[in-house]
mmCIF file of C-alpha atoms in Angstrom:
data_model
loop_
_atom_site.group_PDB
_atom_site.id
_atom_site.type_symbol
_atom_site.label_atom_id
_atom_site.label_comp_id
_atom_site.label_asym_id
_atom_site.label_seq_id
_atom_site.Cartn_x
_atom_site.Cartn_y
_atom_site.Cartn_z
ATOM 1 C CA MET A 1 114.796 99.761 98.060
ATOM 2 C CA LYS A 2 111.993 101.761 99.772
ATOM 3 C CA LEU A 3 109.054 100.047 101.406
ATOM 4 C CA LEU A 4 105.997 102.074 102.489
ATOM 5 C CA ALA A 5 103.573 100.294 104.989
ATOM 6 C CA ILE A 6 100.141 101.671 105.263
ATOM 7 C CA VAL A 7 97.837 100.386 107.855
ATOM 8 C CA ALA A 8 94.884 101.144 109.638
ATOM 9 C CA HIS A 9 96.026 100.933 113.095
ATOM 10 C CA PRO A 10 99.234 100.934 115.668
ATOM 11 C CA ASP A 11 100.199 97.204 115.606
ATOM 12 C CA ASP A 12 98.630 96.089 112.270
ATOM 13 C CA ALA A 13 102.226 96.698 110.642
ATOM 14 C CA ASP A 14 103.632 94.467 113.583
ATOM 15 C CA ILE A 15 101.201 91.789 113.125
ATOM 16 C CA PHE A 16 101.151 91.200 109.333
ATOM 17 C CA CYS A 17 104.528 92.355 107.866
ATOM 18 C CA GLY A 18 106.625 92.840 110.621
ATOM 19 C CA GLY A 19 109.009 90.425 109.972
ATOM 20 C CA THR A 20 109.363 91.457 106.186
ATOM 21 C CA LEU A 21 109.743 94.778 107.553
ATOM 22 C CA ALA A 22 112.588 93.917 109.772
ATOM 23 C CA LYS A 23 114.087 91.726 107.268
ATOM 24 C CA HIS A 24 114.199 94.282 104.554
ATOM 25 C CA ALA A 25 115.464 96.932 107.135
ATOM 26 C CA ASP A 26 118.711 94.665 108.006
ATOM 27 C CA ARG A 27 119.236 94.540 104.285
ATOM 28 C CA GLY A 28 119.530 98.239 104.206
ATOM 29 C CA ASP A 29 116.558 99.482 102.398
ATOM 30 C CA SER A 30 114.148 101.907 103.813
ATOM 31 C CA ILE A 31 111.328 101.248 105.845
ATOM 32 C CA ALA A 32 108.456 103.598 106.555
ATOM 33 C CA ILE A 33 105.195 103.197 108.296
ATOM 34 C CA ALA A 34 102.244 105.153 107.884
ATOM 35 C CA HIS A 35 99.022 104.508 110.503
ATOM 36 C CA MET A 36 95.756 105.982 109.129
ATOM 37 C CA THR A 37 95.026 106.348 112.870
ATOM 38 C CA LYS A 38 96.173 106.414 116.483
ATOM 39 C CA GLY A 39 93.667 103.296 117.136
ATOM 40 C CA GLU A 40 91.870 105.607 119.680
ATOM 41 C CA TYR A 41 89.100 103.162 120.378
ATOM 42 C CA GLY A 42 91.260 100.556 121.183
ATOM 43 C CA GLY A 43 90.920 100.732 124.590
ATOM 44 C CA PHE A 44 88.577 100.844 127.819
ATOM 45 C CA GLU A 45 87.741 103.381 130.895
ATOM 46 C CA THR A 46 90.129 106.406 129.655
ATOM 47 C CA THR A 47 89.548 109.060 127.078
ATOM 48 C CA GLU A 48 90.310 108.550 123.278
ATOM 49 C CA ALA A 49 92.891 111.184 123.246
ATOM 50 C CA ASP A 50 94.638 109.027 126.245
ATOM 51 C CA ILE A 51 94.302 106.082 124.131
ATOM 52 C CA ALA A 52 95.850 107.641 121.116
ATOM 53 C CA ALA A 53 98.969 109.146 122.864
ATOM 54 C CA THR A 54 99.444 105.795 124.587
ATOM 55 C CA ARG A 55 99.330 103.529 121.065
ATOM 56 C CA GLU A 56 101.365 106.419 119.261
ATOM 57 C CA ALA A 57 104.175 106.095 121.765
ATOM 58 C CA GLU A 58 103.912 102.468 121.549
ATOM 59 C CA ALA A 59 103.818 102.408 118.186
ATOM 60 C CA ARG A 60 106.983 104.434 117.794
ATOM 61 C CA ARG A 61 108.682 101.997 119.782
ATOM 62 C CA SER A 62 107.649 98.996 117.857
ATOM 63 C CA GLY A 63 108.647 100.851 114.324
ATOM 64 C CA GLU A 64 112.070 101.420 116.350
ATOM 65 C CA ARG A 65 112.267 97.453 116.736
ATOM 66 C CA LEU A 66 111.679 97.021 113.204
ATOM 67 C CA GLY A 67 114.017 99.179 111.914
ATOM 68 C CA ALA A 68 111.633 101.864 110.463
ATOM 69 C CA SER A 69 113.422 105.004 109.635
ATOM 70 C CA ASP A 70 109.851 106.947 109.538
ATOM 71 C CA VAL A 71 106.652 106.424 111.542
ATOM 72 C CA THR A 72 103.789 108.717 110.872
ATOM 73 C CA PHE A 73 100.388 109.006 111.399
ATOM 74 C CA LEU A 74 97.871 110.403 109.109
ATOM 75 C CA GLY A 75 95.151 111.536 111.214
ATOM 76 C CA PHE A 76 91.969 109.354 110.082
ATOM 77 C CA PRO A 77 89.613 108.790 112.913
ATOM 78 C CA ASP A 78 89.713 105.308 114.499
ATOM 79 C CA GLY A 79 86.935 102.723 113.357
ATOM 80 C CA ARG A 80 85.297 105.666 111.017
ATOM 81 C CA ILE A 81 87.582 105.994 108.196
ATOM 82 C CA GLU A 82 85.410 106.761 105.000
ATOM 83 C CA TYR A 83 86.194 106.250 101.167
ATOM 84 C CA SER A 84 86.168 109.625 99.517
ATOM 85 C CA LEU A 85 88.248 111.744 96.945
ATOM 86 C CA GLU A 86 89.622 113.857 99.732
ATOM 87 C CA ASN A 87 91.000 111.018 101.635
ATOM 88 C CA ARG A 88 92.093 109.218 98.512
ATOM 89 C CA LEU A 89 94.081 112.420 97.482
ATOM 90 C CA SER A 90 95.479 112.598 101.167
ATOM 91 C CA ILE A 91 96.781 109.018 100.652
ATOM 92 C CA VAL A 92 98.174 110.107 97.168
ATOM 93 C CA GLU A 93 100.333 112.665 99.224
ATOM 94 C CA THR A 94 101.340 110.370 101.673
ATOM 95 C CA ILE A 95 102.943 107.780 98.817
ATOM 96 C CA ARG A 96 104.441 110.806 96.897
ATOM 97 C CA ALA A 97 106.123 111.914 100.151
ATOM 98 C CA ALA A 98 107.509 108.492 100.726
ATOM 99 C CA ASP A 99 108.396 107.775 97.121
ATOM 100 C CA PRO A 100 108.651 104.231 97.792
ATOM 101 C CA ASP A 101 109.334 101.076 95.635
ATOM 102 C CA LEU A 102 106.923 98.743 96.871
ATOM 103 C CA ILE A 103 103.565 99.717 99.307
ATOM 104 C CA LEU A 104 102.100 97.039 101.839
ATOM 105 C CA THR A 105 98.904 97.096 103.074
ATOM 106 C CA HIS A 106 95.596 95.812 103.968
ATOM 107 C CA TYR A 107 93.369 93.106 101.948
ATOM 108 C CA ARG A 108 90.458 93.968 100.621
ATOM 109 C CA ASP A 109 88.523 91.282 102.197
ATOM 110 C CA ASP A 110 88.785 91.825 106.099
ATOM 111 C CA MET A 111 86.243 92.140 108.824
ATOM 112 C CA HIS A 112 87.656 95.214 110.319
ATOM 113 C CA PRO A 113 85.768 98.103 107.882
ATOM 114 C CA ASP A 114 88.897 100.298 108.634
ATOM 115 C CA HIS A 115 90.937 97.477 106.819
ATOM 116 C CA ARG A 116 88.792 97.406 103.890
ATOM 117 C CA ILE A 117 88.631 100.945 103.520
ATOM 118 C CA THR A 118 92.215 101.619 103.645
ATOM 119 C CA ALA A 119 92.777 98.619 101.113
ATOM 120 C CA ARG A 120 90.611 100.262 98.681
ATOM 121 C CA LEU A 121 92.043 104.027 99.396
ATOM 122 C CA VAL A 122 95.476 102.784 98.877
ATOM 123 C CA THR A 123 94.857 100.580 95.582
ATOM 124 C CA ASP A 124 93.115 103.732 94.255
ATOM 125 C CA ALA A 125 95.912 106.299 94.988
ATOM 126 C CA TYR A 126 98.448 104.399 94.221
ATOM 127 C CA TYR A 127 97.359 104.703 90.440
ATOM 128 C CA MET A 128 96.615 108.166 91.038
ATOM 129 C CA ALA A 129 100.237 108.917 92.537
ATOM 130 C CA SER A 130 101.686 108.590 89.191
ATOM 131 C CA LEU A 131 99.379 111.107 87.117
ATOM 132 C CA PRO A 132 101.379 114.336 86.672
ATOM 133 C CA LEU A 133 98.055 116.820 86.475
ATOM 134 C CA VAL A 134 97.221 115.231 90.257
ATOM 135 C CA GLU A 135 98.130 118.391 92.159
ATOM 136 C CA SER A 136 100.288 117.832 95.608
ATOM 137 C CA ASP A 137 103.005 119.131 97.414
ATOM 138 C CA TYR A 138 105.242 116.246 95.933
ATOM 139 C CA GLY A 139 105.974 115.314 92.573
ATOM 140 C CA PRO A 140 104.298 112.237 90.564
ATOM 141 C CA CYS A 141 105.934 108.607 91.659
ATOM 142 C CA ASP A 142 105.383 105.437 90.396
ATOM 143 C CA PRO A 143 105.803 102.332 92.781
ATOM 144 C CA ASP A 144 106.525 98.857 91.442
ATOM 145 C CA ASN A 145 103.396 97.386 93.170
ATOM 146 C CA VAL A 146 101.245 96.853 95.842
ATOM 147 C CA TYR A 147 101.275 93.858 98.548
ATOM 148 C CA PHE A 148 98.315 93.228 100.139
ATOM 149 C CA PHE A 149 98.304 91.332 103.669
ATOM 150 C CA GLY A 150 95.432 89.970 105.842
ATOM 151 C CA LYS A 151 93.985 87.406 107.831
ATOM 152 C CA PRO A 152 92.897 83.959 106.577
ATOM 153 C CA THR A 153 89.578 84.429 104.843
ATOM 154 C CA SER A 154 87.772 82.671 101.758
ATOM 155 C CA SER A 155 89.481 85.035 99.314
ATOM 156 C CA PHE A 156 92.922 85.641 100.976
ATOM 157 C CA GLU A 157 95.120 83.223 99.580
ATOM 158 C CA PRO A 158 98.566 84.597 99.605
ATOM 159 C CA THR A 159 100.597 83.814 96.299
ATOM 160 C CA VAL A 160 103.607 85.529 97.861
ATOM 161 C CA HIS A 161 105.331 83.765 100.902
ATOM 162 C CA ILE A 162 108.381 85.887 102.443
ATOM 163 C CA ASP A 163 110.525 83.569 104.688
ATOM 164 C CA ILE A 164 110.910 85.282 107.984
ATOM 165 C CA SER A 165 112.544 82.680 109.645
ATOM 166 C CA GLY A 166 114.991 84.321 112.313
ATOM 167 C CA TYR A 167 113.006 87.212 112.486
ATOM 168 C CA GLU A 168 110.172 85.485 114.972
ATOM 169 C CA ASP A 169 111.570 86.843 118.273
ATOM 170 C CA ARG A 170 111.972 90.282 116.750
ATOM 171 C CA LYS A 171 108.555 90.203 115.601
ATOM 172 C CA ALA A 172 107.157 89.125 118.597
ATOM 173 C CA ALA A 173 108.998 91.888 120.465
ATOM 174 C CA ALA A 174 107.506 94.627 118.249
ATOM 175 C CA ILE A 175 104.291 93.162 118.822
ATOM 176 C CA GLY A 176 104.842 93.288 122.440
ATOM 177 C CA GLU A 177 105.782 96.847 122.415
ATOM 178 C CA HIS A 178 101.737 97.529 121.833
ATOM 179 C CA GLU A 179 101.180 96.368 125.490
ATOM 180 C CA SER A 180 98.203 98.131 126.077
ATOM 181 C CA GLN A 181 96.622 96.838 122.623
ATOM 182 C CA VAL A 182 97.551 93.176 123.273
ATOM 183 C CA ALA A 183 95.778 93.922 126.781
ATOM 184 C CA PHE A 184 92.836 95.235 125.208
ATOM 185 C CA LEU A 185 92.467 92.814 122.561
ATOM 186 C CA GLU A 186 92.762 89.835 125.172
ATOM 187 C CA GLU A 187 89.961 91.062 127.440
ATOM 188 C CA HIS A 188 87.891 92.236 124.329
ATOM 189 C CA GLY A 189 87.918 88.711 122.788
ATOM 190 C CA GLY A 190 85.467 86.991 120.891
ATOM 191 C CA ILE A 191 85.953 88.523 117.606
ATOM 192 C CA ASP A 192 89.140 86.728 116.329
ATOM 193 C CA ALA A 193 90.642 83.722 117.964
ATOM 194 C CA GLU A 194 93.954 84.706 118.013
ATOM 195 C CA PHE A 195 93.079 87.438 120.158
ATOM 196 C CA ASP A 196 93.044 84.889 122.870
ATOM 197 C CA ASN A 197 96.714 85.075 122.916
ATOM 198 C CA LEU A 198 97.879 87.534 120.417
ATOM 199 C CA ILE A 199 101.769 87.083 119.997
ATOM 200 C CA ASP A 200 101.475 83.168 120.160
ATOM 201 C CA GLY A 201 98.444 83.342 117.869
ATOM 202 C CA VAL A 202 100.273 85.354 115.113
ATOM 203 C CA ALA A 203 103.455 83.173 115.462
ATOM 204 C CA ALA A 204 101.529 79.987 114.841
ATOM 205 C CA GLU A 205 100.103 81.373 112.103
ATOM 206 C CA ASP A 206 103.343 82.462 110.682
ATOM 207 C CA ALA A 207 104.637 78.881 111.430
ATOM 208 C CA THR A 208 101.803 77.557 109.387
ATOM 209 C CA ARG A 209 102.460 79.355 105.978
ATOM 210 C CA GLY A 210 106.204 78.396 106.794
ATOM 211 C CA LYS A 211 105.732 74.955 106.783
ATOM 212 C CA ARG A 212 103.333 75.224 103.856
ATOM 213 C CA THR A 213 106.291 76.502 101.894
ATOM 214 C CA GLY A 214 109.337 74.949 103.267
ATOM 215 C CA VAL A 215 110.689 77.206 105.639
ATOM 216 C CA ALA A 216 110.503 77.575 109.649
ATOM 217 C CA SER A 217 108.408 81.099 109.292
ATOM 218 C CA ALA A 218 106.752 83.115 106.453
ATOM 219 C CA GLU A 219 104.138 86.178 106.126
ATOM 220 C CA GLY A 220 102.129 85.856 103.246
ATOM 221 C CA TYR A 221 100.921 88.416 100.660
ATOM 222 C CA VAL A 222 98.769 88.709 97.263
ATOM 223 C CA PRO A 223 100.446 91.069 94.705
ATOM 224 C CA LEU A 224 98.219 93.647 92.610
ATOM 225 C CA HIS A 225 100.836 93.140 89.747
ATOM 226 C CA ASP A 226 102.123 89.545 89.268
ATOM 227 C CA ARG A 227 104.875 91.002 87.067
ATOM 228 C CA ALA A 228 106.867 92.417 90.474
ATOM 229 C CA ASP A 229 106.952 89.556 92.787
ATOM 230 C CA ALA A 230 110.240 89.265 92.959
ATOM 231 C CA PHE A 231 111.005 92.485 94.377
ATOM 232 C CA LEU A 232 109.480 91.561 97.872
ATOM 233 C CA GLY A 233 111.919 88.905 99.476
#
């Protein structure tokens, strides 16, 4: 099986679906992580280029911890991703190049604009990727499903919970590779409560989901199609 996580920023894959990716990698599945941006707005007192270089290196190290065989960066500007046909076709190209069975990405209801736009682009590109007359460097592909992850909101209510018990430390270590971002978020603060202690906050949220579903720790998803729920596990 091939999984493709398309995320807005370095560290998003680790935070939202790191346990799931590591679990599938250990099963022998192919794991790819595509970052829309390099997260160049996530820092203080330096240049965007310097931040981008640091965050790319961190994301590559975290990808190795999770077992990803491919870690890419799509070149969209951090904080400025726009919805357009051109950008949608760019994501079609990304999906076709990976030819995944399953796609993991952001849920549409999210405070961060990059997360919201990424959700729209990926969802619409998912449909277009299978159309033979959509031109690209790769042939059509037809992934089985898209799974959306997100922060707790009024509308994000996961219906699929993946047991990541035993992967908590590996997920925490992957998040910890984003050393510059962990420090930035803790100093930035005030937007999301978990930023006060990012790694512990994510672990607590996973533990809460796990308690609700009878396991030690879990990550939650909303599938685009109910028919393919069983493929992610």
